Amino acid sequence: MRRLLIAGNWKMNASMTTSSALLSELVNADISTCDVAVFPPFPYLALAAESLRASSVRFGAQDCSDELSGAYTGEVSAAMLRDVGASMVLVGHSERRQRHHETDALVLKKAQQILAEDMTAVVCVGETLAQRQAGLAEKTVTEQLSLLLSQLSLVQWQRVVIAYEPVWAIGTGETASPEQAQSMHAHIRQLLGQVSVALAEQTRILYGGSVKSASAAELFAQPDIDGALVGGASLDAAEFLAICQS
Ligand code: PEP
């Protein structure tokens, strides 16, 4: 049985004060029934490291460089994230694919840097509304995963989590129905199964896109949904904890 992973992506919506308050609420909560991780903005990672030192809540970064080190002004390497205690990194979020034109090849390079540092890569995939309406949702997600499936070893895959995030559901208040989400998750698991049965069984596939406490339980009841990547609702401690308790 894959343990549920609830991951909170704070995006660029936090300050020192709000980060500190959210982290202390998480530290004081009883969330032992699932794995929980938060993804604060870079400047607050050291604060997360300090606050979560004695907690089972893990923390990670929202992105990293595809390069190891060197003259890349403004970038943050996977090694630096590991250095501050991060154990997970998001990669390929649709906001980065869209705003920064990140390609599947770049997403693969970033994932390789993360895995080389023994951290977990949470790889985001998902179709736009236009792609879904054109009947291209599964094809889009298949293409987004194909390089990862062909290039990463089975050992590397042990530290990869997939987050299916339909772009039309992110930050819109419109959650995919449990059936829509389950259907795509089953498709993703079938792609993993083409590489190996063990890969399909072990890989956690999270759903992301306007998850709230009201929708979480029904999503988590689906056989192929192994948790959630939560944006907006992860900024409200009570709401995030209610999702964790679902
Ligand atoms: C996200 O940013 O990954 C996300 C799913 O956001 P929201 O929950 O706000 O839709």
CSV table of C-alpha atoms and ligand atoms in Angstrom, one decimal:
chain,number,residue,atom,x,y,z
A,1,MET,CA,0.0,0.0,0.0
A,2,ARG,CA,1.5,3.4,-1.0
A,3,ARG,CA,1.3,5.9,1.8
A,4,LEU,CA,-0.5,9.2,1.0
A,5,LEU,CA,1.8,12.2,0.5
A,6,ILE,CA,0.3,15.6,1.0
A,7,ALA,CA,2.6,18.3,-0.4
A,8,GLY,CA,2.0,22.1,0.1
A,9,ASN,CA,3.3,24.4,-2.6
A,10,TRP,CA,3.4,27.9,-1.2
A,11,LYS,CA,4.4,29.4,-4.5
A,12,MET,CA,5.4,33.1,-4.1
A,13,ASN,CA,2.7,33.6,-1.4
A,14,ALA,CA,4.6,33.8,1.9
A,15,SER,CA,6.5,36.1,4.1
A,16,MET,CA,8.8,35.4,7.0
A,17,THR,CA,5.9,36.0,9.4
A,18,THR,CA,3.4,33.8,7.6
A,19,SER,CA,5.9,31.1,7.0
A,20,SER,CA,6.9,31.0,10.6
A,21,ALA,CA,3.2,30.8,11.7
A,22,LEU,CA,2.4,28.1,9.2
A,23,LEU,CA,5.4,26.0,10.1
A,24,SER,CA,4.7,26.1,13.9
A,25,GLU,CA,1.0,25.1,13.3
A,26,LEU,CA,2.3,22.1,11.3
A,27,VAL,CA,4.9,21.2,13.9
A,28,ASN,CA,2.2,21.1,16.6
A,29,ALA,CA,-0.4,19.1,14.6
A,30,ASP,CA,-0.9,15.4,14.7
A,31,ILE,CA,-0.4,14.3,11.1
A,32,SER,CA,1.2,10.9,11.5
A,33,THR,CA,-1.2,9.0,9.3
A,34,CYS,CA,0.3,10.4,6.1
A,35,ASP,CA,3.6,11.9,4.8
A,36,VAL,CA,3.5,15.7,4.6
A,37,ALA,CA,5.9,18.1,2.9
A,38,VAL,CA,5.9,21.8,2.4
A,39,PHE,CA,7.5,23.8,-0.4
A,40,PRO,CA,8.3,27.3,0.8
A,41,PRO,CA,9.9,30.0,-1.4
A,42,PHE,CA,13.8,29.8,-1.4
A,43,PRO,CA,14.4,32.6,1.2
A,44,TYR,CA,12.4,30.7,3.9
A,45,LEU,CA,14.0,27.2,3.4
A,46,ALA,CA,16.4,27.8,6.2
A,47,LEU,CA,13.5,28.8,8.5
A,48,ALA,CA,11.7,25.5,7.4
A,49,ALA,CA,14.9,23.6,8.3
A,50,GLU,CA,15.0,25.1,11.7
A,51,SER,CA,11.3,24.8,12.5
A,52,LEU,CA,10.9,21.3,11.2
A,53,ARG,CA,14.1,19.9,12.8
A,54,ALA,CA,12.2,17.6,15.2
A,55,SER,CA,9.2,17.1,13.0
A,56,SER,CA,8.2,14.4,10.5
A,57,VAL,CA,7.1,17.1,8.1
A,58,ARG,CA,9.6,17.3,5.2
A,59,PHE,CA,10.4,20.4,3.2
A,60,GLY,CA,11.5,21.0,-0.3
A,61,ALA,CA,12.0,23.7,-2.9
A,62,GLN,CA,9.8,24.8,-5.7
A,63,ASP,CA,12.5,24.5,-8.4
A,64,CYS,CA,16.2,24.2,-9.0
A,65,SER,CA,18.8,24.7,-11.6
A,66,ASP,CA,19.5,22.1,-14.3
A,67,GLU,CA,23.2,22.8,-13.8
A,68,LEU,CA,25.5,21.5,-11.2
A,69,SER,CA,27.3,24.7,-10.3
A,70,GLY,CA,29.0,27.7,-11.9
A,71,ALA,CA,28.2,31.0,-13.5
A,72,TYR,CA,24.4,30.9,-13.5
A,73,THR,CA,23.4,34.1,-11.8
A,74,GLY,CA,20.2,33.9,-9.8
A,75,GLU,CA,19.9,30.1,-10.0
A,76,VAL,CA,19.9,27.7,-7.1
A,77,SER,CA,21.5,24.2,-7.5
A,78,ALA,CA,20.2,21.0,-6.2
A,79,ALA,CA,23.3,20.6,-4.0
A,80,MET,CA,22.6,23.9,-2.3
A,81,LEU,CA,19.0,22.8,-1.5
A,82,ARG,CA,20.4,19.5,-0.1
A,83,ASP,CA,22.8,21.6,1.9
A,84,VAL,CA,20.0,23.5,3.7
A,85,GLY,CA,18.2,20.2,4.5
A,86,ALA,CA,15.6,20.0,1.7
A,87,SER,CA,14.7,16.5,0.8
A,88,MET,CA,12.3,17.1,-2.1
A,89,VAL,CA,12.2,19.5,-5.1
A,90,LEU,CA,9.3,20.3,-7.4
A,91,VAL,CA,10.1,20.2,-11.1
A,92,GLY,CA,8.1,21.0,-14.2
A,93,HIS,CA,5.3,22.9,-12.5
A,94,SER,CA,3.0,24.2,-15.2
A,95,GLU,CA,3.7,27.8,-14.1
A,96,ARG,CA,7.3,27.2,-14.9
A,97,ARG,CA,6.6,25.3,-18.1
A,98,GLN,CA,4.4,28.2,-19.3
A,99,ARG,CA,6.2,31.3,-17.9
A,100,HIS,CA,9.7,30.1,-18.4
A,101,HIS,CA,9.1,27.8,-21.4
A,102,GLU,CA,10.6,24.8,-19.6
A,103,THR,CA,10.7,21.8,-21.9
A,104,ASP,CA,10.5,18.1,-21.1
A,105,ALA,CA,14.3,17.9,-21.7
A,106,LEU,CA,15.0,20.6,-19.2
A,107,VAL,CA,12.6,19.0,-16.7
A,108,LEU,CA,14.6,15.7,-17.1
A,109,LYS,CA,17.9,17.5,-16.5
A,110,LYS,CA,16.6,19.1,-13.3
A,111,ALA,CA,15.2,15.8,-12.1
A,112,GLN,CA,18.7,14.2,-12.7
A,113,GLN,CA,20.3,16.9,-10.6
A,114,ILE,CA,17.8,16.4,-7.8
A,115,LEU,CA,18.3,12.6,-7.9
A,116,ALA,CA,22.0,12.9,-8.0
A,117,GLU,CA,21.7,14.7,-4.6
A,118,ASP,CA,19.6,11.9,-3.2
A,119,MET,CA,16.5,14.0,-2.9
A,120,THR,CA,13.0,13.2,-4.2
A,121,ALA,CA,11.9,14.8,-7.5
A,122,VAL,CA,8.2,15.7,-7.6
A,123,VAL,CA,7.6,15.9,-11.3
A,124,CYS,CA,4.5,17.8,-12.4
A,125,VAL,CA,2.6,17.0,-15.5
A,126,GLY,CA,-0.8,18.0,-16.9
A,127,GLU,CA,-2.7,19.2,-19.9
A,128,THR,CA,-4.2,22.6,-20.6
A,129,LEU,CA,-8.0,23.1,-21.1
A,130,ALA,CA,-7.5,23.4,-24.9
A,131,GLN,CA,-5.6,20.1,-24.9
A,132,ARG,CA,-8.3,18.4,-22.9
A,133,GLN,CA,-11.1,19.8,-25.1
A,134,ALA,CA,-9.2,18.6,-28.2
A,135,GLY,CA,-9.1,15.1,-26.7
A,136,LEU,CA,-5.3,15.4,-26.2
A,137,ALA,CA,-5.1,15.1,-22.4
A,138,GLU,CA,-3.6,11.6,-22.2
A,139,LYS,CA,-1.3,12.2,-25.2
A,140,THR,CA,0.1,15.4,-23.6
A,141,VAL,CA,0.8,13.7,-20.3
A,142,THR,CA,2.3,10.7,-22.1
A,143,GLU,CA,4.7,13.0,-23.9
A,144,GLN,CA,5.6,14.9,-20.7
A,145,LEU,CA,6.6,11.6,-19.1
A,146,SER,CA,8.3,9.8,-22.0
A,147,LEU,CA,11.8,11.2,-21.6
A,148,LEU,CA,11.8,10.5,-17.8
A,149,LEU,CA,10.6,7.0,-18.5
A,150,SER,CA,13.2,6.3,-21.0
A,151,GLN,CA,16.2,8.0,-19.3
A,152,LEU,CA,15.8,7.4,-15.6
A,153,SER,CA,16.9,4.1,-14.1
A,154,LEU,CA,14.6,2.0,-11.9
A,155,VAL,CA,16.8,2.9,-8.9
A,156,GLN,CA,16.3,6.6,-9.7
A,157,TRP,CA,12.6,6.1,-10.1
A,158,GLN,CA,12.5,5.1,-6.4
A,159,ARG,CA,12.9,8.8,-5.6
A,160,VAL,CA,10.4,10.2,-8.2
A,161,VAL,CA,6.9,11.2,-7.4
A,162,ILE,CA,4.5,12.2,-10.2
A,163,ALA,CA,2.1,15.1,-9.6
A,164,TYR,CA,-0.8,15.1,-12.2
A,165,GLU,CA,-2.0,18.7,-12.3
A,166,PRO,CA,-4.4,19.6,-15.0
A,167,VAL,CA,-3.5,23.2,-15.8
A,168,TRP,CA,-7.2,24.2,-16.0
A,169,ALA,CA,-7.6,23.2,-12.4
A,170,ILE,CA,-4.6,25.0,-10.8
A,171,GLY,CA,-5.7,28.0,-8.8
A,172,THR,CA,-9.0,28.1,-10.6
A,173,GLY,CA,-11.2,26.6,-7.9
A,174,GLU,CA,-12.2,24.0,-10.4
A,175,THR,CA,-11.1,20.6,-9.3
A,176,ALA,CA,-11.0,17.6,-11.7
A,177,SER,CA,-13.7,15.2,-10.8
A,178,PRO,CA,-12.6,12.1,-8.9
A,179,GLU,CA,-13.4,10.1,-12.1
A,180,GLN,CA,-11.3,12.5,-14.4
A,181,ALA,CA,-8.4,12.4,-12.0
A,182,GLN,CA,-8.6,8.6,-11.5
A,183,SER,CA,-8.7,8.0,-15.2
A,184,MET,CA,-5.5,10.0,-15.8
A,185,HIS,CA,-3.8,8.5,-12.8
A,186,ALA,CA,-4.6,5.0,-14.1
A,187,HIS,CA,-3.2,6.0,-17.5
A,188,ILE,CA,0.0,7.2,-15.8
A,189,ARG,CA,0.3,4.0,-13.9
A,190,GLN,CA,-0.2,2.0,-17.0
A,191,LEU,CA,2.7,4.0,-18.6
A,192,LEU,CA,4.9,3.1,-15.6
A,193,GLY,CA,3.8,-0.5,-15.9
A,194,GLN,CA,5.1,-0.6,-19.4
A,195,VAL,CA,8.6,-0.1,-17.9
A,196,SER,CA,8.1,-2.4,-15.0
A,197,VAL,CA,5.3,-3.8,-12.8
A,198,ALA,CA,7.3,-2.8,-9.7
A,199,LEU,CA,7.6,0.8,-10.9
A,200,ALA,CA,3.8,1.0,-11.4
A,201,GLU,CA,3.2,-0.4,-8.0
A,202,GLN,CA,5.7,1.7,-6.0
A,203,THR,CA,5.4,5.1,-7.7
A,204,ARG,CA,3.3,7.7,-5.9
A,205,ILE,CA,1.0,9.7,-8.2
A,206,LEU,CA,-0.4,12.9,-6.6
A,207,TYR,CA,-3.3,14.9,-7.8
A,208,GLY,CA,-3.0,18.7,-7.8
A,209,GLY,CA,-5.5,21.4,-8.8
A,210,SER,CA,-7.7,23.3,-6.4
A,211,VAL,CA,-7.7,20.5,-3.8
A,212,LYS,CA,-9.7,21.6,-0.7
A,213,SER,CA,-10.6,19.7,2.4
A,214,ALA,CA,-14.2,19.3,0.9
A,215,SER,CA,-12.9,17.5,-2.2
A,216,ALA,CA,-9.9,15.6,-0.7
A,217,ALA,CA,-11.5,12.5,0.8
A,218,GLU,CA,-13.3,11.6,-2.5
A,219,LEU,CA,-10.1,12.1,-4.5
A,220,PHE,CA,-8.0,10.0,-2.0
A,221,ALA,CA,-10.6,7.2,-2.2
A,222,GLN,CA,-9.6,6.6,-5.8
A,223,PRO,CA,-7.3,3.6,-6.2
A,224,ASP,CA,-4.6,5.4,-8.2
A,225,ILE,CA,-4.5,8.7,-6.3
A,226,ASP,CA,-1.7,8.6,-3.7
A,227,GLY,CA,-1.9,12.1,-2.3
A,228,ALA,CA,-2.2,15.7,-3.3
A,229,LEU,CA,-0.1,18.6,-4.3
A,230,VAL,CA,-1.9,21.5,-2.7
A,231,GLY,CA,-1.3,25.2,-3.6
A,232,GLY,CA,-3.7,27.8,-2.3
A,233,ALA,CA,-5.2,25.6,0.5
A,234,SER,CA,-1.7,24.9,1.9
A,235,LEU,CA,-1.4,28.5,3.0
A,236,ASP,CA,-4.3,28.0,5.5
A,237,ALA,CA,-3.0,25.8,8.3
A,238,ALA,CA,-6.5,24.6,9.3
A,239,GLU,CA,-7.5,23.8,5.7
A,240,PHE,CA,-4.2,22.1,4.9
A,241,LEU,CA,-4.4,20.0,8.1
A,242,ALA,CA,-8.0,19.0,7.3
A,243,ILE,CA,-6.7,17.8,3.9
A,244,CYS,CA,-4.0,15.8,5.6
A,245,GLN,CA,-6.6,14.3,8.0
A,246,SER,CA,-8.7,13.2,5.0
B,1,PEP,C1,-0.3,24.0,-7.4
B,1,PEP,O1,0.2,25.1,-7.4
B,1,PEP,O2,0.5,23.0,-7.7
B,1,PEP,C2,-1.7,23.9,-7.2
B,1,PEP,C3,-2.2,22.7,-7.3
B,1,PEP,O3,-2.3,25.0,-6.8
B,1,PEP,P1,-3.9,25.1,-6.3
B,1,PEP,O4,-4.1,24.0,-5.2
B,1,PEP,O5,-4.0,26.4,-5.7
B,1,PEP,O6,-4.8,24.8,-7.5
